[in-house]
Short mmCIF file of C-alpha atoms in Angstrom, two decimals:
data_model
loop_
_atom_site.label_atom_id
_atom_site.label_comp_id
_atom_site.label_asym_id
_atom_site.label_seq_id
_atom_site.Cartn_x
_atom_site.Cartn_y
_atom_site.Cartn_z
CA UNK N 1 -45.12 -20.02 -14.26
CA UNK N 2 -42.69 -18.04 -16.20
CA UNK N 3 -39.19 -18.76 -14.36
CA UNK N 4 -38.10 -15.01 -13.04
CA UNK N 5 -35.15 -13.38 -14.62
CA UNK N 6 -32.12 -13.44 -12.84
CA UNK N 7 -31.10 -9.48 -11.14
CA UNK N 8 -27.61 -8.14 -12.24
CA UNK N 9 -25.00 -8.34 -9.80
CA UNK N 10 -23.10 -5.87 -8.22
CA UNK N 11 -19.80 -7.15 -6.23
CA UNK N 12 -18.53 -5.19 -3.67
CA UNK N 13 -15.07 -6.52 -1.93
CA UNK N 14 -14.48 -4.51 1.45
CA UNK N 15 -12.94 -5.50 4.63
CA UNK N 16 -14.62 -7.36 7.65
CA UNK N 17 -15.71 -4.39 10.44
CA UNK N 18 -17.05 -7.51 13.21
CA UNK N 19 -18.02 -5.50 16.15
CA UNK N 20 -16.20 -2.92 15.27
CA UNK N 21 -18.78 -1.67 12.64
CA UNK N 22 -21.29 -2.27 14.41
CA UNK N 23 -19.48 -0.07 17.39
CA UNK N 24 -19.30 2.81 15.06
CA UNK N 25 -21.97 2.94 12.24
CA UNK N 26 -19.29 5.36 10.16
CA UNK N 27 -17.10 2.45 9.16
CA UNK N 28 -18.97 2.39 6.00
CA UNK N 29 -15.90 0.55 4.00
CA UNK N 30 -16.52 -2.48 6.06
CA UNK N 31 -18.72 -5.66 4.32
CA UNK N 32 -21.06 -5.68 7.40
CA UNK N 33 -21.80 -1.53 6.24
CA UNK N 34 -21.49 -2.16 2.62
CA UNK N 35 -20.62 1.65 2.18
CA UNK N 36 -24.27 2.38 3.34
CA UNK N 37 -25.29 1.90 -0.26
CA UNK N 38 -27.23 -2.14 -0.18
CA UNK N 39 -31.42 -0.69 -0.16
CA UNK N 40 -29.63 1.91 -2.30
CA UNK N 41 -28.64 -0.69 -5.21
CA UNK N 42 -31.60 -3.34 -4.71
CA UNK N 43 -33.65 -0.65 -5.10
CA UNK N 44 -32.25 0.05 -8.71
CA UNK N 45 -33.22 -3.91 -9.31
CA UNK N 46 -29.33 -4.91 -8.73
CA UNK N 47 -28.28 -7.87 -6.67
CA UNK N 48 -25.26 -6.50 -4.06
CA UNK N 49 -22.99 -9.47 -2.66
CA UNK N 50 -20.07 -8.29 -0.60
CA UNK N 51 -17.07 -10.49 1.00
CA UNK N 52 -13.79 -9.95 2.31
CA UNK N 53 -12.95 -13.48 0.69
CA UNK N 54 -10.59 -12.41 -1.77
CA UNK N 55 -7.65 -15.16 -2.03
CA UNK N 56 -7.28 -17.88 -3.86
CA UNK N 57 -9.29 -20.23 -6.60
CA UNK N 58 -11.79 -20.95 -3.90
CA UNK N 59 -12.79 -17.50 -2.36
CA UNK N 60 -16.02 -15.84 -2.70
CA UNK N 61 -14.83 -13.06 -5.27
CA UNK N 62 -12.87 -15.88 -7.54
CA UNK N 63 -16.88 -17.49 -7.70
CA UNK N 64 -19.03 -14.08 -7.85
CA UNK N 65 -17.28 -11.99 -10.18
CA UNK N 66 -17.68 -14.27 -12.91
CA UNK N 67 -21.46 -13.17 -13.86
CA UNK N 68 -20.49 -9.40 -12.02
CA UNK N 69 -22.03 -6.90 -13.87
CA UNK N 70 -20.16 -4.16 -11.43
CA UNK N 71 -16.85 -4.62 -9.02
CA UNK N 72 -16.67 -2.27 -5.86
CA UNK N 73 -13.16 -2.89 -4.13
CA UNK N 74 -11.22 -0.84 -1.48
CA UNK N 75 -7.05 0.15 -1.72
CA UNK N 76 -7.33 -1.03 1.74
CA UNK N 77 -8.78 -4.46 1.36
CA UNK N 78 -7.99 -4.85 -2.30
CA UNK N 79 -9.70 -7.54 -4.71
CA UNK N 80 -6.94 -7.65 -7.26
CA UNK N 81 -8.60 -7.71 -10.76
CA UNK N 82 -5.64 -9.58 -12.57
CA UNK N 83 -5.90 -10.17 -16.54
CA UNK N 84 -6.84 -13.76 -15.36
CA UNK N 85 -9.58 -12.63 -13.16
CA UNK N 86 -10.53 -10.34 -15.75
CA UNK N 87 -10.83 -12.53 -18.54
CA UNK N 88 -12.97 -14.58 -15.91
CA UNK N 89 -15.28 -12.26 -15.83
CA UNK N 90 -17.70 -11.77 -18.28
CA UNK N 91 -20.18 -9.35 -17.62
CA UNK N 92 -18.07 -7.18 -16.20
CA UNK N 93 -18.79 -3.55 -16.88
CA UNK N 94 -17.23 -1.40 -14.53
CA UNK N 95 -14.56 -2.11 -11.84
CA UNK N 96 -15.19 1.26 -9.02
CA UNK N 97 -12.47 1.91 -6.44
CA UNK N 98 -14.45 3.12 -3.17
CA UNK N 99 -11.40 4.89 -2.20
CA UNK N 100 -8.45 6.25 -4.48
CA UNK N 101 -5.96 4.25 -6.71
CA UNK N 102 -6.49 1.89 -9.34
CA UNK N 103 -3.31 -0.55 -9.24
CA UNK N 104 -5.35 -3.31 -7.78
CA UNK N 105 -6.75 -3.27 -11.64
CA UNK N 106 -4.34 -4.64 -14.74
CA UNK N 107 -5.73 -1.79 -16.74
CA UNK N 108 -4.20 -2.62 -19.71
CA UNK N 109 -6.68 -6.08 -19.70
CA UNK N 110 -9.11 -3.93 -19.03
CA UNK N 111 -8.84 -1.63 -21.82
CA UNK N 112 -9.05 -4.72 -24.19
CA UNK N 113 -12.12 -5.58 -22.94
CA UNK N 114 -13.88 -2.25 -22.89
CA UNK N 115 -14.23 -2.30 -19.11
CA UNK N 116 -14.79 1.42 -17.50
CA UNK N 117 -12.17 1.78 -14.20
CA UNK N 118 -13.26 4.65 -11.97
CA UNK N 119 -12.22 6.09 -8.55
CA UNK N 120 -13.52 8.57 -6.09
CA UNK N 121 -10.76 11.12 -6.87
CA UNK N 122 -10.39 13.55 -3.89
CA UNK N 123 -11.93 11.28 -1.24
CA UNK N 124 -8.69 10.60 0.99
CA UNK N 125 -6.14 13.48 0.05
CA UNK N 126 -6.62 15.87 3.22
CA UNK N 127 -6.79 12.07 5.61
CA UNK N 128 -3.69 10.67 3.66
CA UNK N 129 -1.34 14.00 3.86
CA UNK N 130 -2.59 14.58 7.90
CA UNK N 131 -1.28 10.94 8.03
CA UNK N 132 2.32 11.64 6.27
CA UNK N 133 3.18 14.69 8.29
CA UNK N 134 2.28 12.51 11.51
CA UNK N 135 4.32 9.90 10.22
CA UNK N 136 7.74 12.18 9.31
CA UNK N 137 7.04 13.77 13.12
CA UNK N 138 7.03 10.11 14.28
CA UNK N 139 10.12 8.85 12.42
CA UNK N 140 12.01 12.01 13.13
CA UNK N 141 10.93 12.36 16.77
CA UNK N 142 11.64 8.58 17.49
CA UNK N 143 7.88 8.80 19.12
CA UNK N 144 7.28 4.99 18.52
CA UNK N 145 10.13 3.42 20.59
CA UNK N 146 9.80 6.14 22.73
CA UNK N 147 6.45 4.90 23.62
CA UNK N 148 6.76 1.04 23.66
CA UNK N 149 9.17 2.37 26.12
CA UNK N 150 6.93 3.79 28.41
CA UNK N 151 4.63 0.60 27.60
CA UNK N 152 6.56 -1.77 29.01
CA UNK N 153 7.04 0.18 32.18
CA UNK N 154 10.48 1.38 31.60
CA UNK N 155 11.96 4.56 31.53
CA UNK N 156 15.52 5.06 29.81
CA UNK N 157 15.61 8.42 28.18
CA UNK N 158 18.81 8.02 26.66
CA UNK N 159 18.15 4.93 24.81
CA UNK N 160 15.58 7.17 22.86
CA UNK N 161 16.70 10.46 22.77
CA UNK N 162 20.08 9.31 20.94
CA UNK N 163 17.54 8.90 17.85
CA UNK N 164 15.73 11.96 18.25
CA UNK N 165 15.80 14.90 15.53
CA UNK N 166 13.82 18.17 15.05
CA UNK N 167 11.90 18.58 11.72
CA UNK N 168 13.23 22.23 11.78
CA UNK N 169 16.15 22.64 9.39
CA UNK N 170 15.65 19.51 7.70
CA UNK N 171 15.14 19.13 3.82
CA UNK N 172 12.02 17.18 3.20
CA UNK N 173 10.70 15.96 -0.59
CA UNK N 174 8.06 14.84 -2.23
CA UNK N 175 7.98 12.07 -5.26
CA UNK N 176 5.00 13.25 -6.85
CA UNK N 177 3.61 17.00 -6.44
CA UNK N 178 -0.45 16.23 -7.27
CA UNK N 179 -3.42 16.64 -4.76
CA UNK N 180 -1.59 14.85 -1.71
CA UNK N 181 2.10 16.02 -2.30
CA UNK N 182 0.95 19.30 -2.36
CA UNK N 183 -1.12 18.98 0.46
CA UNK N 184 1.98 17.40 2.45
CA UNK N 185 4.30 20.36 1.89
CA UNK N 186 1.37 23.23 2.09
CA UNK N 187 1.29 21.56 5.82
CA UNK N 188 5.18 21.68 6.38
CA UNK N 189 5.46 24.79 5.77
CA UNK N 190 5.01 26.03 9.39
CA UNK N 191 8.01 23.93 10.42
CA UNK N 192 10.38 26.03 8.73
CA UNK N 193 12.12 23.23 6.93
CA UNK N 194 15.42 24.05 5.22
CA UNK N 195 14.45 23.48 2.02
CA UNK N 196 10.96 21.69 0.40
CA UNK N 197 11.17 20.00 -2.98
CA UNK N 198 9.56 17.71 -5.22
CA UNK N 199 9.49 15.86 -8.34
CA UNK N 200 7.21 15.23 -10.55
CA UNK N 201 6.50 15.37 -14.18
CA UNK N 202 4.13 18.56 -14.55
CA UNK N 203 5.43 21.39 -12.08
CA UNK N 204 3.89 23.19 -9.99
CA UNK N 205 2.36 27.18 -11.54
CA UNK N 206 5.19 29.17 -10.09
CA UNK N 207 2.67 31.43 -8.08
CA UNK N 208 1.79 28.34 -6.17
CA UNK N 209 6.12 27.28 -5.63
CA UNK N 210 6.05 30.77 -4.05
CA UNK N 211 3.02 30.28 -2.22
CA UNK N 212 3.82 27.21 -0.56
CA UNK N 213 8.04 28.10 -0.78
CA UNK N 214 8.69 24.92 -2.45
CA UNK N 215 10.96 24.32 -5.72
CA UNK N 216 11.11 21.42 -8.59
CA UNK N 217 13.63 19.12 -9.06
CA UNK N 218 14.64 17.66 -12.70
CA UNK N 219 15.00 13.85 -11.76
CA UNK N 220 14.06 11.52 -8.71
CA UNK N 221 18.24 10.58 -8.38
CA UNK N 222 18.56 14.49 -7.38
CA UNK N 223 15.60 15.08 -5.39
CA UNK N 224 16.93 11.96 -3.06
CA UNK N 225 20.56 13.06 -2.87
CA UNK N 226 19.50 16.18 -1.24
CA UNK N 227 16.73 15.36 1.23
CA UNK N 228 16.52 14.30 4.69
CA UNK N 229 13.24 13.08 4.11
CA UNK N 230 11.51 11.52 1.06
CA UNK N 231 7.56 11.10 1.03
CA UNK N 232 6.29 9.00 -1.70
CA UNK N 233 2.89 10.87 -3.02
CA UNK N 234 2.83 9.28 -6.52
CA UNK N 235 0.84 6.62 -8.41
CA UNK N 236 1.48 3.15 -8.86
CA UNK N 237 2.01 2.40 -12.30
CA UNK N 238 4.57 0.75 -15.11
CA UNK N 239 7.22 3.55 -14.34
CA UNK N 240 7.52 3.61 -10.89
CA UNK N 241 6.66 0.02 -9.71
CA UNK N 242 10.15 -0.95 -7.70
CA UNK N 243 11.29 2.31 -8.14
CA UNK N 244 12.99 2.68 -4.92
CA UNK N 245 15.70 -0.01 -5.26
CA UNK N 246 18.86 -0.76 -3.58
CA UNK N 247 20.34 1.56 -6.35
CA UNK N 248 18.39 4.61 -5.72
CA UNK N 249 17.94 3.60 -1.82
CA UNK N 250 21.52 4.17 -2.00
CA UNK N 251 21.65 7.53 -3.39
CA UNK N 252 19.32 8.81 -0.41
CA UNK N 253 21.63 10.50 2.47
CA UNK N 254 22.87 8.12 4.95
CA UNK N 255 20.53 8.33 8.10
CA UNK N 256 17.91 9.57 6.08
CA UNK N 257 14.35 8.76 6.74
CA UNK N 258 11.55 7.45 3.89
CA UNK N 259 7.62 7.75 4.12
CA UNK N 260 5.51 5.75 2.01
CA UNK N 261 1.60 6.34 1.94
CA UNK N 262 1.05 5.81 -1.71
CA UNK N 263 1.77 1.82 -2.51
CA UNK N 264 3.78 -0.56 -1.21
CA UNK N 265 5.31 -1.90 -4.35
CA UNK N 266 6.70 1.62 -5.31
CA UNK N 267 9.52 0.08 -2.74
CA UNK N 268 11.51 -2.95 -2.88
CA UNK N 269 10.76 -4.45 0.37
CA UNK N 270 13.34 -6.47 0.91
CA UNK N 271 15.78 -3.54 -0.16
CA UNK N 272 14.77 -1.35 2.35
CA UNK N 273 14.88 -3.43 4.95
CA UNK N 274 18.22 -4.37 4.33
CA UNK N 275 18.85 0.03 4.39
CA UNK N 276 16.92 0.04 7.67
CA UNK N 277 18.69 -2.66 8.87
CA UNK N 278 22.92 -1.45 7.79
CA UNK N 279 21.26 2.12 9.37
CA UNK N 280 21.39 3.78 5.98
CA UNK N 281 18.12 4.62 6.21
CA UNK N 282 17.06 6.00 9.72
CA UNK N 283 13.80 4.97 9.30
CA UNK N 284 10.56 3.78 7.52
CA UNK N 285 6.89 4.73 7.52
CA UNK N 286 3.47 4.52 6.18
CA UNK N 287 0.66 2.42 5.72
CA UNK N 288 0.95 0.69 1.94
CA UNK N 289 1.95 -2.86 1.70
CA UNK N 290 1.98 -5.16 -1.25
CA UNK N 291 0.47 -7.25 -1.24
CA UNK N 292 -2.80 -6.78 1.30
CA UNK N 293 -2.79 -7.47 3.55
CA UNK N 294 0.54 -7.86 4.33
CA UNK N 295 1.64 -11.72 5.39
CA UNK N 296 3.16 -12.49 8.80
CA UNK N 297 6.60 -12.47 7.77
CA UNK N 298 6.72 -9.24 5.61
CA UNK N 299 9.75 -7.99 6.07
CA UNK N 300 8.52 -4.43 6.68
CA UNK N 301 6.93 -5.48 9.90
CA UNK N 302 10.14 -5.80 11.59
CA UNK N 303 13.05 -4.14 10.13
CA UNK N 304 14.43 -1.62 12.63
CA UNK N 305 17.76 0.60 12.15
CA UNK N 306 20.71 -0.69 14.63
CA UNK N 307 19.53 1.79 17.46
CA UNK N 308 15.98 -0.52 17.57
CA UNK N 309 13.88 1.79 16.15
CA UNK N 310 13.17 3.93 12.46
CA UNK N 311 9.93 1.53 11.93
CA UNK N 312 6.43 3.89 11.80
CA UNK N 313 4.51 0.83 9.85
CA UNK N 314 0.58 0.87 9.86
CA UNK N 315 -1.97 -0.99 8.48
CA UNK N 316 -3.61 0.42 5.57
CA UNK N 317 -5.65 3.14 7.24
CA UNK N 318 -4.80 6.57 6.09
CA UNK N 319 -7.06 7.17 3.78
CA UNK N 320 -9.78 5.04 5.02
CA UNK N 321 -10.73 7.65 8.11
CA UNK N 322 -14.63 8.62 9.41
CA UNK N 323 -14.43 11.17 7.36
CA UNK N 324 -12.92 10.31 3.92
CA UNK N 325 -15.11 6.86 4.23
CA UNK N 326 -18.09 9.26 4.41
CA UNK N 327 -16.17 11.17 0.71
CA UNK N 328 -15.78 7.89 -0.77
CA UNK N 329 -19.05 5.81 -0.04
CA UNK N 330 -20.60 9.25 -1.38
CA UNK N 331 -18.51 9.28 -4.25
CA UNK N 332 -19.24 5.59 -5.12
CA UNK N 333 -23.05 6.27 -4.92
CA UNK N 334 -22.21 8.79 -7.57
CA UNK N 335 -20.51 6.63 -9.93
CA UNK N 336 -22.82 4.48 -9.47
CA UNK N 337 -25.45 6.89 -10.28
CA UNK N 338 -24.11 7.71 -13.44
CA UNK N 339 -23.60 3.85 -14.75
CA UNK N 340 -27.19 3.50 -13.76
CA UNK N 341 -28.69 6.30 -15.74
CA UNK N 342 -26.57 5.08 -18.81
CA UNK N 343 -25.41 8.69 -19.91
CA UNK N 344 -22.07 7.82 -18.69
CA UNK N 345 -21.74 11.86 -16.92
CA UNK N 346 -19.17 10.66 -14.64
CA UNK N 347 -16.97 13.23 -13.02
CA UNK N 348 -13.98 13.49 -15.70
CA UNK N 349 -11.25 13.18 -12.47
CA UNK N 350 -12.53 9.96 -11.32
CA UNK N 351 -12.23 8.13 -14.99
CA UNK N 352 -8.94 6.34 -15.16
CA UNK N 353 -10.48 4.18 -17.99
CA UNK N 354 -14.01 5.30 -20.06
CA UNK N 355 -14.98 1.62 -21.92
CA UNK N 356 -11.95 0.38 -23.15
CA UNK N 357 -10.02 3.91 -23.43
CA UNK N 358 -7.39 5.44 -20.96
CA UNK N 359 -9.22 8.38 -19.37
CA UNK N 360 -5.97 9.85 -17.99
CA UNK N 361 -2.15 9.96 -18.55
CA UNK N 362 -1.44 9.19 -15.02
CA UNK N 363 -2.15 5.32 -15.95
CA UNK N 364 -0.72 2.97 -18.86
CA UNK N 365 1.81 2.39 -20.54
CA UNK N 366 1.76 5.25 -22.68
CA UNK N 367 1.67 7.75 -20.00
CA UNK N 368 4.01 10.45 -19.68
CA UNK N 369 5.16 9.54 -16.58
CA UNK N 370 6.48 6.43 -18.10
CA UNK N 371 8.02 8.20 -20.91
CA UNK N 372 10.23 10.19 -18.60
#
């Protein structure tokens, strides 16, 4: 009997839903609802194994992704695909984000070996700039203390309201002006700010600066100097890994407040902790951690400002919502789609690598971003 030939694998790396998923059917990014896609994909002829074991020599994806034809990982659970992973893994054809961002990926390695990176562009932007907003009203509005407050039984108003701002008259930036940044200030605008700005490489059309009554600012250093508020909307890549350091931590305006919903290594952790922590910053939000998920004794989890508060940390959720998981499992399907079919018609925005060339500038270490 003629031994039968052994199905291509497809390894998808997603985080554990337990009864949760099976609570609520929507939590499609979860390994126990495999993005809804597993008759999908056997019914192409493809073998789908999904874990949440990502760490270590030992774990699940450190065994399968060695013969994976196809990786499917999540920015919220991410299986990092380092250059020694990569090199590990032979068959490997295309690495798909089921969400957006692609840092979990040493794209340069993948490049070299003619690997295709894609991502479901789009899929989280409205979830992820609902999610800063809430945050800045949070941080500004001292909402979290406020509430552990109430949580323990007590009732001081005082000890909160002594860290308690408006959003009105406040001058609130963005570092990075693309699908989310905009987004972010299109939905400040009602709060009649003092002043929006951003930075970022490619300006806005001037139409839309009028539109939204927003202006550009030449360099990160001045964008900081002036703002009350800094959200981070911008990739992770070669220029702005670390990027907010002690050094530019300390050009931001003393009490001022700092959302991050983009990646946690875009900060020094340790360096704004340490700002939270003298009360230069006022406080600290988001959802991004690095790595993920983040250990016990990451210093984000606990850094307050000297009145106890200024700490707005999440897990990684903002872009993961009911309704962006039901944008990206879609959007993975179509990737997946077009791999299948071999015509390679994938949507040109969710290419951040097409076998073995960059795709987009956003990425690399040739972008312009980098060159700035």
């Amino acid at each position: 009997m003629a031994q039968q030939a052994k199905k291509r694998k497809i390894l998808a790396v997603l985080y554990e839903g337990r009864e949760h998923s099976q609570q609520v059917p929507g939590l499609l990014g979860t390994v126990e609802n495999e993005l809804g896609l597993r008759k999908w994909i056997e019914g192409k002829g493809y073998e789908l194994v999904t874990t949440a074991d990502k760490e270590g020599p030992n774990s699940a994806f450190e065994k399968e992704l060695v013969d994976a034809e196809v990786i499917i990982t999540t920015p919220f659970h991410p299986g990092y695909l380092t250059a020694e992973r990569l090199h590990k893994a032979l068959k490997l054809k295309l690495a798909v984000t089921a969400g957006v961002g692609s840092d979990h990926v040493d794209l340069d390695v993948a490049c070299q070996k003619g690997i295709t990176v894609a991502e479901v562009t789009g899929s989280n932007v409205v979830s992820v700039a609902e999610h800063v907003v809430m945050t800045i009203l949070s941080l500004v509005r001292n909402f979290v203390p406020a509430h552990e407050q109430i949580a323990r039984g007590d009732w001081d108003v005082a000890a909160v309201a002594k860290d308690s701002y408006d959003l009105e008259g406040k001058v609130v930036g963005t570092v990075g002006i693309g699908r989310i940044g905009e987004r972010v200030l299109r939905r400040l605008k009602p709060f009649d700010c003092k002043d929006l700005l951003y930075y970022d490489y490619q300006p806005l059309n001037p139409e839309i600066e009028k539109e939204i009554g927003c202006r550009g600012v030449k360099s990160v250093e001045k964008l900081v100097k002036q703002c009350d508020i800094i959200t981070i909307n911008c990739p992770l890549h070669h220029g702005t890994r670390g990027l907010f350091d002690k050094d530019l931590l300390a050009k931001m305006k003393k009490g001022s407040w700092l959302v991050n919903t983009a990646r946690g290594a875009i900060v020094v952790k340790e360096d704004v902790a340490e700002a939270l922590k003298s009360g230069h910053l006022r406080g600290y939000g988001g959802d991004v951690w690095f790595p993920q998920p983040a250990p016990k004794d990451h210093p984000l989890r606990y850094a307050l400002n000297p009145f106890g508060g200024g700490n707005a940390m999440v897990p990684h959720m903002s872009g993961t919502t009911i309704d962006a998981q039901k944008r990206y499992a879609a959007g993975t399907k179509c990737i997946l789609e077009s791999y299948f079919s071999g015509k390679g018609d994938y949507r040109p925005q969710d290419l951040i690598i097409l076998e073995g060339k960059y795709a987009t500038h956003a990425y690399g270490k040739d972008s312009k971003e980098n060159k700035k």
